[in-house]
CSV table of C-alpha atoms in Angstrom, one decimal:
chain,number,residue,atom,x,y,z
A,1,MET,CA,-8.2,116.9,21.5
A,2,ALA,CA,-6.8,113.7,23.2
A,3,LYS,CA,-4.5,114.1,26.1
A,4,MET,CA,-1.1,112.6,25.8
A,5,ALA,CA,-0.2,110.2,28.6
A,6,LYS,CA,2.7,111.0,30.6
A,7,LEU,CA,6.0,109.7,29.0
A,8,ASP,CA,7.8,106.9,31.0
A,9,ARG,CA,11.4,107.5,31.7
A,10,ALA,CA,12.6,105.1,29.0
A,11,ALA,CA,10.5,106.6,26.2
A,12,ALA,CA,11.7,110.1,27.0
A,13,ASP,CA,15.2,108.8,27.1
A,14,VAL,CA,14.9,107.5,23.6
A,15,LEU,CA,13.4,110.7,22.4
A,16,ARG,CA,16.1,112.9,23.9
A,17,SER,CA,19.0,110.8,22.9
A,18,GLY,CA,17.7,110.5,19.3
A,19,LEU,CA,17.3,114.4,19.0
A,20,LEU,CA,20.7,115.1,20.6
A,21,ASP,CA,22.4,112.7,18.4
A,22,TRP,CA,20.6,114.3,15.3
A,23,TYR,CA,21.6,117.6,16.6
A,24,GLU,CA,25.2,116.9,16.9
A,25,LEU,CA,25.4,116.0,13.1
A,26,ASN,CA,23.1,118.8,11.7
A,27,ARG,CA,23.2,121.7,13.9
A,28,ARG,CA,24.1,125.1,11.9
A,29,ASP,CA,27.1,126.8,12.9
A,30,LEU,CA,25.8,130.0,14.4
A,31,PRO,CA,28.0,132.5,16.1
A,32,TRP,CA,26.2,132.6,19.5
A,33,ARG,CA,26.7,128.8,19.6
A,34,ARG,CA,30.5,129.5,19.8
A,35,ASN,CA,30.3,131.9,22.7
A,36,PRO,CA,29.2,130.5,26.0
A,37,ASP,CA,29.1,133.9,27.8
A,38,PRO,CA,25.8,134.6,29.2
A,39,TYR,CA,25.8,138.1,28.3
A,40,SER,CA,26.3,137.1,24.7
A,41,ILE,CA,23.7,134.5,24.8
A,42,TRP,CA,21.3,136.9,26.2
A,43,VAL,CA,21.7,139.3,23.4
A,44,SER,CA,21.4,136.8,20.6
A,45,GLU,CA,18.1,135.4,22.3
A,46,ILE,CA,16.4,138.9,22.3
A,47,MET,CA,17.6,139.5,18.7
A,48,LEU,CA,16.3,136.2,17.5
A,49,GLN,CA,12.6,137.0,18.8
A,50,GLN,CA,10.4,137.4,15.7
A,51,THR,CA,13.4,137.7,13.5
A,52,ARG,CA,15.0,135.3,11.0
A,53,VAL,CA,18.5,133.9,11.9
A,54,ALA,CA,20.0,135.0,8.7
A,55,VAL,CA,19.1,138.7,9.6
A,56,VAL,CA,20.3,138.3,13.1
A,57,VAL,CA,23.9,137.0,12.3
A,58,ASP,CA,25.6,140.1,11.0
A,59,HIS,CA,23.7,142.3,13.4
A,60,TYR,CA,24.8,140.1,16.2
A,61,ARG,CA,28.5,140.5,15.4
A,62,ALA,CA,28.3,144.1,15.0
A,63,PHE,CA,26.3,144.6,18.2
A,64,LEU,CA,28.9,142.6,20.3
A,65,GLN,CA,31.7,144.5,18.6
A,66,ARG,CA,30.1,147.9,19.6
A,67,PHE,CA,29.0,146.8,23.3
A,68,PRO,CA,31.2,143.7,24.0
A,69,THR,CA,30.2,143.6,27.7
A,70,LEU,CA,27.3,144.1,29.6
A,71,ALA,CA,28.7,147.1,31.3
A,72,SER,CA,29.5,148.8,28.0
A,73,LEU,CA,25.9,148.4,27.1
A,74,ALA,CA,24.6,149.8,30.2
A,75,LEU,CA,26.7,152.8,29.9
A,76,ALA,CA,25.8,153.5,26.2
A,77,ARG,CA,23.4,156.2,25.2
A,78,GLU,CA,20.0,154.8,24.1
A,79,GLU,CA,20.3,156.6,20.6
A,80,ASP,CA,23.5,154.5,20.1
A,81,VAL,CA,21.9,151.3,21.0
A,82,LEU,CA,19.0,152.0,18.6
A,83,ALA,CA,21.4,152.8,15.8
A,84,GLU,CA,23.3,149.6,16.1
A,85,TRP,CA,20.0,147.8,16.4
A,86,SER,CA,18.8,149.6,13.2
A,87,GLY,CA,17.3,146.9,10.6
A,88,LEU,CA,16.3,144.4,13.1
A,89,GLY,CA,13.1,145.9,13.8
A,90,TYR,CA,10.9,145.7,16.9
A,91,TYR,CA,13.0,148.5,18.6
A,92,ARG,CA,11.3,148.0,21.8
A,93,ARG,CA,13.5,145.0,22.3
A,94,ALA,CA,16.5,147.1,22.0
A,95,ARG,CA,15.1,149.7,24.6
A,96,MET,CA,14.4,147.0,27.0
A,97,LEU,CA,17.8,145.2,26.5
A,98,HIS,CA,19.4,148.5,27.3
A,99,LYS,CA,17.2,149.2,30.5
A,100,ALA,CA,17.8,145.6,31.5
A,101,ALA,CA,21.6,146.0,31.2
A,102,GLN,CA,21.4,149.1,33.3
A,103,PHE,CA,19.5,147.4,35.9
A,104,VAL,CA,21.9,144.5,36.2
A,105,VAL,CA,24.7,146.9,36.6
A,106,ASN,CA,23.1,149.3,39.2
A,107,GLN,CA,21.0,147.0,41.1
A,108,LEU,CA,22.7,143.6,40.8
A,109,ASN,CA,26.3,144.5,40.9
A,110,SER,CA,26.7,143.6,37.2
A,111,ASN,CA,25.8,140.0,37.9
A,112,LEU,CA,23.3,138.6,35.4
A,113,PRO,CA,20.8,136.5,37.0
A,114,ALA,CA,21.5,132.6,36.7
A,115,THR,CA,17.9,131.0,37.0
A,116,ALA,CA,14.9,131.5,34.7
A,117,GLU,CA,12.8,132.9,37.6
A,118,GLU,CA,15.3,135.6,38.4
A,119,LEU,CA,15.8,136.4,34.7
A,120,ARG,CA,12.1,136.9,34.2
A,121,ALA,CA,12.3,140.0,36.5
A,122,LEU,CA,14.5,141.9,34.0
A,123,PRO,CA,12.7,144.3,31.4
A,124,GLY,CA,11.9,142.7,28.2
A,125,VAL,CA,12.5,139.1,29.4
A,126,GLY,CA,9.6,136.7,29.2
A,127,ALA,CA,9.4,133.1,29.9
A,128,TYR,CA,10.9,131.9,26.7
A,129,THR,CA,13.7,134.1,26.7
A,130,ALA,CA,14.5,133.4,30.6
A,131,ALA,CA,14.4,129.7,30.0
A,132,ALA,CA,16.6,129.9,26.9
A,133,ILE,CA,19.2,132.0,28.7
A,134,ALA,CA,19.1,129.9,31.9
A,135,SER,CA,19.4,126.5,30.1
A,136,ILE,CA,22.0,127.6,27.6
A,137,ALA,CA,24.2,129.8,29.7
A,138,TYR,CA,23.7,128.1,33.0
A,139,GLY,CA,22.6,124.5,32.4
A,140,GLU,CA,19.2,125.0,34.3
A,141,PRO,CA,16.9,122.2,33.4
A,142,VAL,CA,14.0,124.1,32.2
A,143,ALA,CA,12.1,123.7,28.7
A,144,VAL,CA,12.0,126.4,26.0
A,145,VAL,CA,8.7,126.8,24.3
A,146,ASP,CA,8.7,129.1,21.2
A,147,GLY,CA,6.6,128.7,18.1
A,148,ASN,CA,8.9,126.1,16.7
A,149,VAL,CA,8.8,124.0,19.7
A,150,GLU,CA,5.2,124.1,20.0
A,151,ARG,CA,4.7,122.8,16.5
A,152,VAL,CA,7.1,120.1,17.1
A,153,LEU,CA,5.4,119.0,20.2
A,154,CYS,CA,2.0,119.2,18.9
A,155,ARG,CA,2.8,117.0,15.8
A,156,LEU,CA,4.7,114.7,18.0
A,157,ALA,CA,1.6,114.2,20.5
A,158,GLY,CA,-1.1,114.6,17.6
A,159,TRP,CA,-2.5,117.6,18.8
A,160,GLU,CA,-4.2,119.9,16.1
A,161,LEU,CA,-4.6,123.6,15.9
A,162,GLY,CA,-1.8,124.8,18.3
A,163,SER,CA,-2.3,127.0,21.4
A,164,ARG,CA,-3.7,130.0,19.3
A,165,ALA,CA,-6.8,127.8,19.0
A,166,GLY,CA,-6.4,125.4,21.6
A,167,GLY,CA,-6.4,127.9,24.3
A,168,ALA,CA,-5.1,127.7,27.9
A,169,ALA,CA,-5.8,123.9,28.2
A,170,LEU,CA,-3.6,123.0,25.2
A,171,LYS,CA,-1.0,125.5,26.2
A,172,LYS,CA,-0.7,123.6,29.6
A,173,GLN,CA,-0.4,120.2,27.8
A,174,ILE,CA,2.3,121.5,25.5
A,175,ASP,CA,4.3,123.2,28.5
A,176,GLY,CA,3.9,119.8,30.5
A,177,LEU,CA,5.2,117.7,27.5
A,178,ALA,CA,8.1,120.2,27.2
A,179,GLY,CA,9.0,119.7,30.8
A,180,GLN,CA,9.0,116.0,30.5
A,181,LEU,CA,11.3,116.1,27.7
A,182,VAL,CA,14.0,118.4,28.4
A,183,ASP,CA,17.3,116.7,29.2
A,184,PRO,CA,18.3,117.3,32.8
A,185,ALA,CA,22.1,116.7,31.8
A,186,ARG,CA,22.2,118.7,28.8
A,187,PRO,CA,19.2,121.1,28.9
A,188,GLY,CA,21.0,123.8,26.7
A,189,ASP,CA,21.8,121.4,24.0
A,190,TYR,CA,18.5,120.0,24.3
A,191,ASN,CA,16.6,123.1,23.8
A,192,GLN,CA,18.7,124.3,21.0
A,193,ALA,CA,18.2,121.0,19.4
A,194,ILE,CA,14.4,121.0,19.4
A,195,MET,CA,14.2,124.7,18.2
A,196,GLU,CA,16.6,123.6,15.4
A,197,LEU,CA,14.4,120.7,14.6
A,198,GLY,CA,11.4,123.1,14.1
A,199,ALA,CA,13.6,125.6,12.4
A,200,THR,CA,14.9,123.2,9.8
A,201,VAL,CA,12.8,119.8,9.6
A,202,CYS,CA,9.5,120.2,11.2
A,203,LEU,CA,8.5,122.9,9.0
A,204,PRO,CA,5.0,124.7,9.0
A,205,ARG,CA,4.5,123.7,5.4
A,206,ASN,CA,6.2,120.5,3.6
A,207,PRO,CA,8.0,119.2,6.8
A,208,GLU,CA,10.8,116.9,6.1
A,209,CYS,CA,9.4,114.0,8.0
A,210,ARG,CA,11.6,111.3,6.6
A,211,VAL,CA,14.8,112.8,8.1
A,212,CYS,CA,13.2,113.6,11.4
A,213,PRO,CA,14.7,111.9,14.4
A,214,TRP,CA,11.3,111.6,16.1
A,215,PHE,CA,9.6,110.2,12.9
A,216,ASP,CA,8.8,106.8,14.5
A,217,ALA,CA,7.1,108.3,17.7
A,218,CYS,CA,5.3,111.1,15.8
A,219,LYS,CA,1.5,110.7,15.7
A,220,THR,CA,1.2,113.3,12.9
A,221,ARG,CA,3.9,112.8,10.4
A,222,GLY,CA,3.1,115.7,8.2
A,223,GLU,CA,1.4,118.8,8.5
A,224,HIS,CA,-1.3,119.3,11.1
A,225,HIS,CA,-4.5,121.4,10.9
A,226,THR,CA,-3.9,125.2,12.2
A,227,LEU,CA,-5.7,128.1,11.8
A,228,PRO,CA,-4.9,130.4,9.1
A,229,ARG,CA,-2.8,133.5,10.1
A,230,PRO,CA,-4.6,136.9,10.1
A,231,ARG,CA,-4.6,138.4,6.7
A,232,MET,CA,-1.8,141.0,6.1
A,233,LEU,CA,-3.4,144.6,5.5
A,234,SER,CA,-2.0,146.8,2.7
A,235,ARG,CA,-1.2,150.4,2.7
A,236,GLU,CA,0.4,152.7,0.2
A,237,ILE,CA,2.5,155.7,1.5
A,238,GLY,CA,5.3,157.8,0.2
A,239,HIS,CA,8.4,159.4,1.6
A,240,ALA,CA,10.8,162.1,0.4
A,241,LEU,CA,14.4,161.6,-0.5
A,242,SER,CA,15.9,165.1,-0.4
A,243,VAL,CA,19.7,165.4,-0.7
A,244,ARG,CA,21.6,168.4,-1.0
A,245,ILE,CA,25.2,169.7,-1.1
A,246,GLY,CA,26.7,169.9,2.5
A,247,GLN,CA,26.3,173.4,4.1
A,248,GLN,CA,27.6,172.6,7.5
A,249,PRO,CA,31.0,174.4,8.4
A,250,GLY,CA,33.9,171.8,8.2
A,251,VAL,CA,31.9,169.1,6.9
A,252,GLN,CA,32.4,168.0,3.4
A,253,GLY,CA,30.0,165.9,1.2
A,254,ARG,CA,26.3,165.7,0.8
A,255,GLU,CA,23.5,165.8,3.2
A,256,VAL,CA,20.2,164.0,3.5
A,257,LEU,CA,17.0,165.4,5.3
A,258,LEU,CA,15.8,163.1,8.2
A,259,GLU,CA,12.9,163.5,10.5
A,260,GLN,CA,12.6,162.3,14.2
A,261,ARG,CA,9.7,160.2,15.1
A,262,ALA,CA,8.0,161.6,18.2
A,263,THR,CA,8.7,160.0,21.4
A,264,THR,CA,5.1,159.6,21.9
A,265,GLN,CA,4.7,157.1,19.0
A,266,THR,CA,3.8,153.6,19.8
A,267,VAL,CA,5.8,152.3,16.8
A,268,MET,CA,9.6,153.2,16.7
A,269,PRO,CA,9.5,156.1,18.9
A,270,GLY,CA,12.6,158.6,18.5
A,271,LEU,CA,13.9,157.0,15.5
A,272,TRP,CA,14.9,159.0,12.4
A,273,GLU,CA,13.1,158.4,9.1
A,274,LEU,CA,12.6,160.2,5.7
A,275,PRO,CA,9.8,162.9,5.6
A,276,ALA,CA,6.4,161.6,4.8
A,277,LEU,CA,5.0,162.9,1.5
A,278,ARG,CA,1.4,164.6,1.4
A,279,ASP,CA,0.6,162.5,-1.5
A,280,SER,CA,1.8,158.7,-2.0
A,281,ALA,CA,1.0,159.1,-5.9
A,282,VAL,CA,4.3,160.0,-7.5
A,283,PRO,CA,4.8,161.2,-10.9
A,284,ASP,CA,7.0,158.7,-12.8
A,285,ALA,CA,9.5,161.2,-13.6
A,286,GLU,CA,10.1,161.8,-9.8
A,287,LEU,CA,9.9,158.4,-8.7
A,288,ARG,CA,13.2,157.0,-7.4
A,289,MET,CA,12.3,153.7,-5.7
A,290,ASN,CA,9.5,151.2,-4.8
A,291,VAL,CA,9.8,149.4,-1.7
A,292,ARG,CA,7.7,146.8,0.1
A,293,ASN,CA,8.1,147.1,3.9
A,294,ALA,CA,6.3,144.9,6.2
A,295,ILE,CA,5.5,145.8,9.8
A,296,MET,CA,3.6,144.0,12.2
A,297,GLN,CA,0.4,142.8,10.2
A,298,VAL,CA,0.9,145.6,7.4
A,299,ASN,CA,2.4,145.6,4.1
A,300,TYR,CA,3.5,149.0,3.3
A,301,TYR,CA,3.9,149.8,-0.4
A,302,VAL,CA,6.3,152.7,-0.4
A,303,ARG,CA,7.0,155.2,-3.2
A,304,ILE,CA,10.2,157.1,-2.7
A,305,ARG,CA,10.2,160.5,-4.3
A,306,ALA,CA,13.3,162.6,-5.1
A,307,VAL,CA,12.4,166.1,-3.6
A,308,PHE,CA,14.5,169.3,-4.1
A,309,GLU,CA,15.1,171.3,-0.8
A,310,ASP,CA,13.0,174.1,-1.8
A,311,ASP,CA,10.1,171.7,-2.5
A,312,VAL,CA,10.1,170.0,0.9
A,313,PRO,CA,7.6,172.2,2.8
A,314,ALA,CA,5.1,171.9,0.0
A,315,LEU,CA,5.3,168.2,-0.8
A,316,THR,CA,5.8,166.7,2.8
A,317,VAL,CA,3.7,166.4,5.9
A,318,ALA,CA,5.3,168.4,9.0
A,319,GLY,CA,6.1,166.0,11.8
A,320,GLY,CA,8.8,165.7,14.3
A,321,GLU,CA,12.2,167.4,14.4
A,322,ARG,CA,13.9,167.7,10.8
A,323,ARG,CA,17.7,167.7,10.4
A,324,TRP,CA,20.1,167.9,7.5
A,325,VAL,CA,22.5,165.1,8.2
A,326,PRO,CA,25.9,164.6,6.5
A,327,LEU,CA,25.6,161.2,4.8
A,328,ALA,CA,28.8,160.3,6.4
A,329,GLN,CA,27.0,160.4,9.7
A,330,ALA,CA,23.7,159.0,8.7
A,331,GLY,CA,24.6,155.2,8.9
A,332,GLY,CA,25.5,155.8,12.6
A,333,MET,CA,22.0,157.2,13.6
A,334,ALA,CA,19.2,155.3,14.9
A,335,LEU,CA,17.2,155.0,11.6
A,336,THR,CA,14.0,153.2,11.1
A,337,GLY,CA,14.6,150.2,8.9
A,338,LEU,CA,12.7,151.5,6.0
A,339,ALA,CA,15.0,154.6,6.1
A,340,ARG,CA,18.2,152.7,6.3
A,341,LYS,CA,17.0,150.3,3.4
A,342,VAL,CA,16.2,153.4,1.2
A,343,LEU,CA,19.5,155.1,1.8
A,344,SER,CA,21.3,151.7,1.2
A,345,ARG,CA,19.6,150.9,-2.0
A,346,ALA,CA,20.3,154.5,-3.2
A,347,HIS,CA,23.8,154.0,-2.4
A,348,LEU,CA,23.8,156.9,0.0
A,349,LEU,CA,25.4,155.5,3.2
A,350,PRO,CA,29.2,155.5,3.6
A,351,GLY,CA,31.2,154.1,0.8
A,352,ALA,CA,28.3,154.3,-1.8
A,353,PRO,CA,29.1,155.6,-5.2
A,354,LEU,CA,28.5,159.1,-6.1
A,355,ASP,CA,25.7,158.4,-8.5
A,356,ALA,CA,23.5,158.1,-5.7
A,357,ILE,CA,20.1,159.2,-6.7
A,358,ALA,CA,20.0,157.7,-10.1
A,359,PRO,CA,16.6,156.3,-10.9
A,360,VAL,CA,16.1,152.9,-9.1
A,361,ARG,CA,13.0,150.7,-8.9
A,362,GLU,CA,13.2,147.8,-6.5
A,363,GLU,CA,11.0,145.7,-4.2
A,364,ASP,CA,12.0,144.2,-1.1
A,365,VAL,CA,10.6,142.8,2.2
A,366,VAL,CA,11.9,143.1,5.7
């Protein structure tokens, strides 16, 4: 791996100006780019961690409508925060965001830190998120290095493999080059521009090099060698969809049986899900849905079985607390992404048609 020589000022200026000119013409119109409020930028950056932009857009709007200020988030119940986060996955992010908001309100007099170093002291805020918030919201000239930026810089410099294979030495070089290139006058725009370049042009596969503003300076001009990603594991599981006529006083409509995951679980603790089936092999007559749900490095092939109330004990595995929940209230609970997906596909959430458990066979990925 060759070490890239330190860029002189003129070369860095050319790269910066070319990238910023390209960004002005090609940047996507995203809601968090219209709102300079540091709290809103912080929320967007946490949501965008390991999550596609298209998924984040609607959740971002809804989340800020529910919690429009840092104080409103800090005062909220955790279960309400998780409910609003439902569908984004990686729920630890929501918990840490909530804890950080409480820390800022209680310990920092509601003043969100303005530097990357201070932001890193907040729960759930690492080097990348701190740099993004500090540069975009406060104009601090610090470089952001996420997966997209790393790919762009490795190709620009002709470094193969990336830091996953190149280790600490390559990571240091990537960070150094990023620091040389960040625009001291417009660090927020520059960081968004290089992330945008990686997300829309310098793609992992089939990069669109001919429209890249850095094409002339790039030492790779195409895909560079990378290690293959770890192979996804597969697992077959089953969940029960049990619906009954509402039996709670004063509540009309139907109810669905939900189960709360134990708070000791390492994945999605405390969230509500459909009860697990003892046997994932579901008879065709009872099959209501097939869903593919990806979590971390595992593809779950999920069979959803319609289960009558009387059959629940025999067909499901006893787990956490179970509760019959009015369908009108289920959408506001902290559901797992899978549970929300199944209830939505079955038209069981508020506003759905009454033929909710008609046989459906679908496959989807989150």
